[in-house]
Short mmCIF file of C-alpha atoms and ligand atoms in Angstrom, two decimals:
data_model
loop_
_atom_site.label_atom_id
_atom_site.label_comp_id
_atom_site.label_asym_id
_atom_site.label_seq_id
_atom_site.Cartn_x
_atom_site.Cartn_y
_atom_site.Cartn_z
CA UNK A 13 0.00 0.00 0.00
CA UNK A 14 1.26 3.46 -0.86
CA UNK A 15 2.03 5.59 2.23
CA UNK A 16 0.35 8.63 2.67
CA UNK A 17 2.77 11.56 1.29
CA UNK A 18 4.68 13.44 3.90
CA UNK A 19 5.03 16.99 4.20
CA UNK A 20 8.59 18.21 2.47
CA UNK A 21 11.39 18.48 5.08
CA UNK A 22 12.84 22.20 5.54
CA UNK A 23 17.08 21.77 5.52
CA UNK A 24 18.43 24.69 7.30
CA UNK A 25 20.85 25.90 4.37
CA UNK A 26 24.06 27.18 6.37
CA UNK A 27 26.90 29.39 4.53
CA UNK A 28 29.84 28.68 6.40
CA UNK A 29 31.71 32.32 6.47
CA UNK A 30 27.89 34.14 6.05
CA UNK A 31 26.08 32.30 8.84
CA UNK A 32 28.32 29.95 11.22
CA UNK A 33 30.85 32.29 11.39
CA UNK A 34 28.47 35.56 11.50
CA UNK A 35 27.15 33.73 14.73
CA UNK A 36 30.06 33.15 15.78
CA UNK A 37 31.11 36.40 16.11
CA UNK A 38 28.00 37.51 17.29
CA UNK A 39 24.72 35.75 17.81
CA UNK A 40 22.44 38.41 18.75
CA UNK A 41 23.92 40.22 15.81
CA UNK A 42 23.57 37.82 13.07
CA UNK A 43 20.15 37.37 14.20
CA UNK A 44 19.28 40.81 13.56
CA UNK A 45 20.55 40.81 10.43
CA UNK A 46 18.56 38.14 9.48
CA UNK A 47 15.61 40.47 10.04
CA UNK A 48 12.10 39.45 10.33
CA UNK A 49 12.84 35.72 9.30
CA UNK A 50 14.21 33.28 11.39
CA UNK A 51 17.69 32.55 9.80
CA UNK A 52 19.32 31.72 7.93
CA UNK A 53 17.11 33.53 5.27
CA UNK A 54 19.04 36.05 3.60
CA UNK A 55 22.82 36.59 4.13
CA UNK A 56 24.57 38.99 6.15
CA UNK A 57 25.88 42.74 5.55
CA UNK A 58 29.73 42.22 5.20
CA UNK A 59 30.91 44.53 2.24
CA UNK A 60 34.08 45.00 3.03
CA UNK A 61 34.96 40.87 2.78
CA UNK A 62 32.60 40.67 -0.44
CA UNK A 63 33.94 43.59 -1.86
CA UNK A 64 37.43 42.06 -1.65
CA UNK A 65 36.41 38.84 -2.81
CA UNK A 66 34.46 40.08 -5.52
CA UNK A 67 37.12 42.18 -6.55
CA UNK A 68 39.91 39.32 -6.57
CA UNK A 69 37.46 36.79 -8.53
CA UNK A 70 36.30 39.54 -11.19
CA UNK A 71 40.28 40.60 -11.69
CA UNK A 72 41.29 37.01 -11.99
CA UNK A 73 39.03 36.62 -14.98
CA UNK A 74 40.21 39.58 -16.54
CA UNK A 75 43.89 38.13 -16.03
CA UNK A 76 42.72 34.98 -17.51
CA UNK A 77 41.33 36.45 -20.15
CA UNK A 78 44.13 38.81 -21.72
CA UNK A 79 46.64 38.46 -19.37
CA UNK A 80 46.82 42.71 -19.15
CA UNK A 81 50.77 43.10 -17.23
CA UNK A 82 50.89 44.07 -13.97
CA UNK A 83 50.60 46.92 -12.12
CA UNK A 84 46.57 47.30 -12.75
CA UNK A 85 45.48 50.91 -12.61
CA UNK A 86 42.86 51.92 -10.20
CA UNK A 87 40.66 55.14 -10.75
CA UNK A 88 37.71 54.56 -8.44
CA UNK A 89 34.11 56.31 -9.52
CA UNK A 90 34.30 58.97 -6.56
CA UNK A 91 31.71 58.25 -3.99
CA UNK A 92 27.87 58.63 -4.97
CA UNK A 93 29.09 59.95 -8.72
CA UNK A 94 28.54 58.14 -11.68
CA UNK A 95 31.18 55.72 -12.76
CA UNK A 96 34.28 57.76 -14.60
CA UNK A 97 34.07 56.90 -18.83
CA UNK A 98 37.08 55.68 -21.03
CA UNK A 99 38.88 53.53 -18.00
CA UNK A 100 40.61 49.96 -19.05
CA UNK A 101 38.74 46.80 -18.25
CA UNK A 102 41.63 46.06 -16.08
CA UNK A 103 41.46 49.43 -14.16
CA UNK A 104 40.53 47.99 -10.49
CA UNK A 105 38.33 51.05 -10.90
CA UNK A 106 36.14 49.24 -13.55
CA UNK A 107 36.34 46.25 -11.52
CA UNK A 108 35.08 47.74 -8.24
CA UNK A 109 32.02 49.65 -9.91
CA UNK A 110 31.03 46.17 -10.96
CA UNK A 111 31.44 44.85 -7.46
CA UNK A 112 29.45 47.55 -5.41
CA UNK A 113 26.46 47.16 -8.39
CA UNK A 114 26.18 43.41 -7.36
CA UNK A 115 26.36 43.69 -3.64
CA UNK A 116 23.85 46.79 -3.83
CA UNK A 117 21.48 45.03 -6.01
CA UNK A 118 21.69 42.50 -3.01
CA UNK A 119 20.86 45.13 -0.21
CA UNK A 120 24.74 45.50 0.42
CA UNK A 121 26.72 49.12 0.63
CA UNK A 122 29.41 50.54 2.14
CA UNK A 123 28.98 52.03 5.45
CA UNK A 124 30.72 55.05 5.18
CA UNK A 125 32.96 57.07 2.43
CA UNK A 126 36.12 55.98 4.49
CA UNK A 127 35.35 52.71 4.53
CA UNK A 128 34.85 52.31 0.63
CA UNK A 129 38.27 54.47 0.36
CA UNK A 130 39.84 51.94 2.36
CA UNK A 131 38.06 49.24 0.45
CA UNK A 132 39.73 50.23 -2.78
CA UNK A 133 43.17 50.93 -1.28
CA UNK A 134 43.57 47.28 -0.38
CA UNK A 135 42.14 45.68 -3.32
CA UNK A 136 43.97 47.73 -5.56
CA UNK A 137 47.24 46.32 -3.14
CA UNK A 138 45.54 43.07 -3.12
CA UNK A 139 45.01 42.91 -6.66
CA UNK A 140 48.73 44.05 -7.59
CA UNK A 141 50.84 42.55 -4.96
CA UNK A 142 48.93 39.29 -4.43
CA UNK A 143 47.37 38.89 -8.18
CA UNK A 144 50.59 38.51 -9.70
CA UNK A 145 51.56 35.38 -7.49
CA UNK A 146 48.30 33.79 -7.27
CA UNK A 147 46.26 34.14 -10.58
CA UNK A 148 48.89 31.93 -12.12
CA UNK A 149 48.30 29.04 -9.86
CA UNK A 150 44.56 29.11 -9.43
CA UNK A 151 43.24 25.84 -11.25
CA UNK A 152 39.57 26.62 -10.95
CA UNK A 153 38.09 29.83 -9.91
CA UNK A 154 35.13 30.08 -7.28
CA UNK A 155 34.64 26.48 -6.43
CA UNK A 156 31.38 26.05 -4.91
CA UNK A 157 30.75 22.87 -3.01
CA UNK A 158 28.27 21.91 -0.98
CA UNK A 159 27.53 19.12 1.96
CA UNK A 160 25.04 17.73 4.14
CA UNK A 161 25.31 16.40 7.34
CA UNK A 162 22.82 14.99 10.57
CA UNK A 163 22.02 17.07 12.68
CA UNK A 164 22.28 15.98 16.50
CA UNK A 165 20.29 18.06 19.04
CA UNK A 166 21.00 18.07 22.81
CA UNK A 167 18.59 16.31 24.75
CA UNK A 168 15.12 17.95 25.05
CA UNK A 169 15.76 20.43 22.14
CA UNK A 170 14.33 20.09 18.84
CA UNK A 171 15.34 21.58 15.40
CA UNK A 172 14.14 22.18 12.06
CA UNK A 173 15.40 18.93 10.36
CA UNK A 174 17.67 16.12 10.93
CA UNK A 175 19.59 17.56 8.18
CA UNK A 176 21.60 20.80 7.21
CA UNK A 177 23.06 22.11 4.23
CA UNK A 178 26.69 23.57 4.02
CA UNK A 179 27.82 25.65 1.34
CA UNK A 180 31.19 28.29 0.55
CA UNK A 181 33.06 29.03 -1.88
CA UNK A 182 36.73 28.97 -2.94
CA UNK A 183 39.51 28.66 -5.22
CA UNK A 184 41.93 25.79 -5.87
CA UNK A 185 45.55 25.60 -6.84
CA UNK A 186 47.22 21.97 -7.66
CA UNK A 187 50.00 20.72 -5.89
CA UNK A 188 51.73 20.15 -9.27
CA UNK A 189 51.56 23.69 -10.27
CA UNK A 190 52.84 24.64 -6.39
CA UNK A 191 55.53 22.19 -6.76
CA UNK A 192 56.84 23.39 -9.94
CA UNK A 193 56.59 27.30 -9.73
CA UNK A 194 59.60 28.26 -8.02
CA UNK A 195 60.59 31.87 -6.83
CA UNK A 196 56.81 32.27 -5.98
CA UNK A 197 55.80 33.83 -1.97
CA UNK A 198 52.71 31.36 -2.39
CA UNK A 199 54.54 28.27 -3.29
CA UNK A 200 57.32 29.07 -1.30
CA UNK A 201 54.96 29.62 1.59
CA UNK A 202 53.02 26.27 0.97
CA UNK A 203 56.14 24.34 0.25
CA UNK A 204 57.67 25.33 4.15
CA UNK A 205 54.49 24.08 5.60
CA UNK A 206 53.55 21.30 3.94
CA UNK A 207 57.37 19.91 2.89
CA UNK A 208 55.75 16.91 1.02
CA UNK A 209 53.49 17.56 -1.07
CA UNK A 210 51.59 14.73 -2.93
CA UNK A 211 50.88 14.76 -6.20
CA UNK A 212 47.77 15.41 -7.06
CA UNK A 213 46.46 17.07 -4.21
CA UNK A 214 44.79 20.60 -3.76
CA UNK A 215 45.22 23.23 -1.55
CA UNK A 216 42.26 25.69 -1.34
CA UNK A 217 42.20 29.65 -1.13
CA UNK A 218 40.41 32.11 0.88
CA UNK A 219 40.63 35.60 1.10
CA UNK A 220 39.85 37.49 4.79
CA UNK A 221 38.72 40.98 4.28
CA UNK A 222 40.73 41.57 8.19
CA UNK A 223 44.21 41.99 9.54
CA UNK A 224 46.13 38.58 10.54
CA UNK A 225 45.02 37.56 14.05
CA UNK A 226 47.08 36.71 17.05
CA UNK A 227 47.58 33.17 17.46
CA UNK A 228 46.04 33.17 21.52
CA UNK A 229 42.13 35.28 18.95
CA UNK A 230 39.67 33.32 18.21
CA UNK A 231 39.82 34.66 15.18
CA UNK A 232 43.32 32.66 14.49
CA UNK A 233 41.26 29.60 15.19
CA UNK A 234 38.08 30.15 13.13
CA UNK A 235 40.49 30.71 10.08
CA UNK A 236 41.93 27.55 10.63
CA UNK A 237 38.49 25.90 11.23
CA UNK A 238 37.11 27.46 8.06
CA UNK A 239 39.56 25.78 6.10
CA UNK A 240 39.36 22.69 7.23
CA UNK A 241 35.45 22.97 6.64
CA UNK A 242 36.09 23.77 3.17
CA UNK A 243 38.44 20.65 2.75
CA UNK A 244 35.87 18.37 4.13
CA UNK A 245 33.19 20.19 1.62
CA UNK A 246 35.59 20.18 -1.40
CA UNK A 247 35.72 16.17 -0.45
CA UNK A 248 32.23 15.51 -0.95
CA UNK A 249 32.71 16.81 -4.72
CA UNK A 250 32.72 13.71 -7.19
CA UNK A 251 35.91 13.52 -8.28
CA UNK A 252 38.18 15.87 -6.16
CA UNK A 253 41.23 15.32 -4.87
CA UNK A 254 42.73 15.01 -1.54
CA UNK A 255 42.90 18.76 0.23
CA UNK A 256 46.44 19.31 2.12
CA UNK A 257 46.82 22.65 2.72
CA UNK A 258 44.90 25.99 2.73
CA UNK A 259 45.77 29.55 2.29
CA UNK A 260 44.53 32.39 3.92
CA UNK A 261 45.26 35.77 2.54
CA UNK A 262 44.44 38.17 5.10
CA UNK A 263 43.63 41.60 2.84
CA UNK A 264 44.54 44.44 5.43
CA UNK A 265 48.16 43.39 6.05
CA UNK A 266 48.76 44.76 2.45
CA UNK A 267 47.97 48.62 3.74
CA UNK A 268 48.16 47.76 7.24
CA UNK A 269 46.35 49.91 9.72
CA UNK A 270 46.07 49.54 13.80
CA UNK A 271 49.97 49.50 14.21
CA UNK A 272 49.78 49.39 18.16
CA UNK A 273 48.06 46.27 17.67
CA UNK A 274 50.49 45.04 16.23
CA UNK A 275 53.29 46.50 18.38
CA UNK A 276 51.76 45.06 21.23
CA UNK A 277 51.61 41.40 19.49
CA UNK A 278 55.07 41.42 18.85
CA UNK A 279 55.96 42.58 22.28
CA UNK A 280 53.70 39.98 23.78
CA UNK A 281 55.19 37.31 21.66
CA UNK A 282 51.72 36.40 20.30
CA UNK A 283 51.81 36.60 16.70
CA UNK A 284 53.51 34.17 13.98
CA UNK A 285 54.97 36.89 11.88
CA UNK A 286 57.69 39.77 13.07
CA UNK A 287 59.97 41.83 11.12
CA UNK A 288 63.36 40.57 11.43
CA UNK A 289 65.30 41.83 13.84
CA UNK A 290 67.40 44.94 13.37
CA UNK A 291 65.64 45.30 9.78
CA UNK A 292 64.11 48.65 8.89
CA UNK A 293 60.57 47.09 9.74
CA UNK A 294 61.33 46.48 12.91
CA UNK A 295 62.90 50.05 13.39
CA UNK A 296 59.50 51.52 12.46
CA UNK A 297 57.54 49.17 14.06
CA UNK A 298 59.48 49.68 17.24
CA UNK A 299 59.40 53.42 17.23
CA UNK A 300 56.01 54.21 15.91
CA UNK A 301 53.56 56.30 18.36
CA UNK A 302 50.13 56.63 18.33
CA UNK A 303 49.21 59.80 16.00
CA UNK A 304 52.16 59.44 13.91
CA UNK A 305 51.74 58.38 10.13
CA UNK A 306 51.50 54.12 9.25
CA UNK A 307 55.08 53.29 8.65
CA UNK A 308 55.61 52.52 5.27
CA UNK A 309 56.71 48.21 5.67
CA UNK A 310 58.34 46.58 2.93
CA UNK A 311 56.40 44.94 0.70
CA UNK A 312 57.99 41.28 1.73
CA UNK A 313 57.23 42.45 5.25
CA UNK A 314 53.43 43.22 4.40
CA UNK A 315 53.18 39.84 1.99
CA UNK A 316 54.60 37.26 4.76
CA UNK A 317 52.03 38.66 7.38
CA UNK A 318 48.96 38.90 4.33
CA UNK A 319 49.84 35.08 3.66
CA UNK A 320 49.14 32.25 6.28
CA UNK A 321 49.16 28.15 5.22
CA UNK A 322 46.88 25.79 7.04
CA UNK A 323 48.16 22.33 6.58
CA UNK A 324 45.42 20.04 6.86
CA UNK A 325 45.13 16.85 7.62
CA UNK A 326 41.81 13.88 8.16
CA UNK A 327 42.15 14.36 12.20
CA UNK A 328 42.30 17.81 11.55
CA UNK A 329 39.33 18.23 9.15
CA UNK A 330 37.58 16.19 11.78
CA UNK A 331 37.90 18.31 14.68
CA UNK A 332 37.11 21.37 12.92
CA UNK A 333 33.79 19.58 11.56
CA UNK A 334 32.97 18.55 14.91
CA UNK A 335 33.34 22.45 16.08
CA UNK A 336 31.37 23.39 13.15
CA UNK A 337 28.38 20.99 13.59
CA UNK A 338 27.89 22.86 17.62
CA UNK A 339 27.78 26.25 15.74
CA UNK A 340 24.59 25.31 14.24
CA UNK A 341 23.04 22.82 17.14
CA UNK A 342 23.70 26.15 18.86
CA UNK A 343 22.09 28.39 15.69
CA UNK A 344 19.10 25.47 15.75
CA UNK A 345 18.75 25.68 19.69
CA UNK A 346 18.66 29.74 19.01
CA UNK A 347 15.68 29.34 16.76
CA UNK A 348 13.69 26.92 18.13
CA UNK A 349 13.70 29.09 21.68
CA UNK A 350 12.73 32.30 19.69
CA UNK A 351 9.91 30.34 18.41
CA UNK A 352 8.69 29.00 21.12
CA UNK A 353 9.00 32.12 23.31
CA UNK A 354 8.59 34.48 20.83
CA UNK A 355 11.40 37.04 21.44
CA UNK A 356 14.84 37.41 20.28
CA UNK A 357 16.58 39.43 22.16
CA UNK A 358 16.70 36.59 25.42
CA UNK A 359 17.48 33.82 23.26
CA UNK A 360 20.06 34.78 21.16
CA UNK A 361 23.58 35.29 22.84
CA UNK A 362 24.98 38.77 22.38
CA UNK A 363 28.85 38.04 22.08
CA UNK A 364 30.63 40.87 20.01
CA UNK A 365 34.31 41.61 20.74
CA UNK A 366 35.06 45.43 21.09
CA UNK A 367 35.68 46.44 17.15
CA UNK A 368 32.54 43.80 15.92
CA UNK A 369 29.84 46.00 18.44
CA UNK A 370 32.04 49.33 17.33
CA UNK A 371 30.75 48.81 13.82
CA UNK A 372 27.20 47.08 14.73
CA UNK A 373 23.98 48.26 13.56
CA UNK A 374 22.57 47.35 16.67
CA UNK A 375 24.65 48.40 19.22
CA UNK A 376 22.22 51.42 20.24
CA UNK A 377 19.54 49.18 21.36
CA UNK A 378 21.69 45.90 22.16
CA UNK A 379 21.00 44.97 25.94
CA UNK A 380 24.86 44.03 26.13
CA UNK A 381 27.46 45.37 23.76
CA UNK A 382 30.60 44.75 24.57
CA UNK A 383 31.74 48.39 26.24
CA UNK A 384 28.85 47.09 29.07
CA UNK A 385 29.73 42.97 29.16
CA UNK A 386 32.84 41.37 30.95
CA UNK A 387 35.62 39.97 28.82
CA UNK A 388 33.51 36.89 28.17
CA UNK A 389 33.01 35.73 24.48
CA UNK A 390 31.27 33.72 23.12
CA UNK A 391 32.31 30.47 21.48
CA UNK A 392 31.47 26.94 20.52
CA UNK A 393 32.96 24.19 22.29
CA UNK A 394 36.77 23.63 20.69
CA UNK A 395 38.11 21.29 19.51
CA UNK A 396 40.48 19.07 20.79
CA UNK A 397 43.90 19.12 19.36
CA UNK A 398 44.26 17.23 15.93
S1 LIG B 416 26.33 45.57 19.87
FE1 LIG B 416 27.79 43.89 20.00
S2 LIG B 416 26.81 42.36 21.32
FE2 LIG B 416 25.21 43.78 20.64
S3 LIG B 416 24.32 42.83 18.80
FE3 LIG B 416 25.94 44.23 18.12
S4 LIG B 416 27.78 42.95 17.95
FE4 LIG B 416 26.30 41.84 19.22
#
């Protein structure tokens, strides 16, 4: 006997940098953003990383498809003007006007005139420094790969489905081409981390719209996390090879801004990359005082600390799964409490570090931005060590 039909299934459909990580960094905020839907129903306002990404992918195509030499011009449209006639394909100025008409026929602009000035500074960087390197190792271009997994509640709580959806995005080099291409600050990069390198293999790309975290933020860990998540995706492709490494290119190190931040990493011993001793970097780095201009690093200084290789490995992939799969049991948990009670702001956890509530929409109204919480963040469970 047939069985009577049953109603369709909803499968929470999770971006893993728009939604996991969103609540990750804040879940009140993400919530919000996800306005008068429960989430995840529309994706988050982050320009600045789109813009960057967008920017990278749209200039990689136009390498790919003449090959125009480096540097690439860039004559941004000057804000709320129209866009600036008789400019090159290749100018990043071109490029950008494309990438702002996108994200704002998705709802997405920049927040201020500074920001989009700084926007354009380090993609035109990005684009110049980082392009020249890269573009000639990427295999395939915006990857987009997608996985499902069970979902697991906690005793007592219920979600949506038994199921959710995980997608992102990235590029791919080969380990061939990385093994080959010698005086290269990717492959070199790549090559120190992962010594071995099979055949065959990929290593994925992402770029971070930020500055390089210390290793003790949890920033530093959700990087590494992210990548791993991507590796595990990219392995549910038909066909795709093994991942072994990732690369992070974090975007502000190429025009580098918050310098006592950075002073006060290397002091503290808590970040991966110093200049070297003695070296003019380290002259201006050690003698630079608030007010005074950003000292003008090398460009092998600014490079090393934009570029950061993830080995990855199964145990590794598995641990950062793991964390991944408590992000949205948490996310589920979130939404089936709203629900059932009704209101947000008691059921979502309001987590921002200082510079996240700085820039939030929200922060007028939020019962507990960070200025008026203790130092306590929050975070999924970790991981244990691969
Ligand atoms: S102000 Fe801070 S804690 Fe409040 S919603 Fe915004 S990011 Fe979250």
């Amino acid at each position: 006997m047939l069985q009577q039909r049953r109603e369709p299934e909803l499968v929470p459909n999770y971006s893993l940098t728009g939604d996991l990580l969103s609540f990750m960094r804040c879940g009140l905020q993400y919530r919000y953003q996800n306005g008068s839907a429960l989430p995840p129903s529309r994706p988050v306002q982050m320009w600045f990383g789109e813009f960057i990404h967008g920017v990278m992918e749209t200039a990689y195509r136009t390498w790919l498809a003449s090959h125009p030499p480096f540097p690439w011009p860039c004559t941004p449209t000057p804000y709320n003007t129209s866009p600036a006639p008789n400019r090159a394909a290749n100018d990043i100025g071109t490029i950008g006007d494309l990438v702002e008409a996108t994200l704002a026929a998705a709802g997405k602009s920049p927040r201020s005139r500074n920001l989009r000035e700084s926007a354009y500074e380090r993609a035109e960087r990005a684009v110049n420094e980082i392009g020249p390197e890269l573009f000639p190792l990427i295999r395939s271009a915006e990857e987009r790969v997608i996985g499902t997994r069970s979902l697991t509640m906690p005793q007592g709580a219920r979600a949506r489905a038994q199921m959710y959806e995980l997608h992102g995005i990235m590029d791919v080099l080969s380990s061939v081409t990385v093994t080959a291409t010698t005086n290269n600050m990717i492959c070199n990069a790549v090559r120190a981390a992962v010594p071995n390198l099979p055949a065959g293999a990929e290593i994925i790309v992402d770029y971070k719209g930020s500055r390089r975290p210390a290793l003790d933020d949890e920033y530093w860990t959700q990087g590494d996390w992210q990548l791993q998540m991507y590796a595990w995706l990219r392995s549910r492709q038909p066909g795709a090879a093994p991942v072994v490494a990732g690369v992070l290119l974090y975007i502000n190190e190429l025009a580098p801004s918050g310098i006592s931040q950075l002073q006060r990493e290397v002091n503290q011993g808590r970040t991966d990359v110093r200049p070297l001793s003695g070296s003019p970097d380290d002259y201006q780095l050690r003698t630079w005082r608030p007010g005074a201009a950003v000292p003008s690093f090398s460009a092998a200084f600014r490079l090393q600390r934009a570029i950061r290789i993830v080995p990855i490995t199964q145990p590794s992939i598995d641990a950062a799964v793991g964390a991944f799969d408590n992000v949205v049991v948490n996310i589920e948990s979130c939404v089936a409490r709203e629900a059932q009670h009704g209101t947000i702001v008691a059921h979502w956890p309001a987590g921002g570090d200082d510079a996240t509530c700085d820039a939030c929409d929200f922060r007028h109204f939020c019962p507990s931005p960070a200025s008026a919480r203790s130092t306590q963040n929050y975070l999924p469970p970790a991981p244990s060590a691969p």
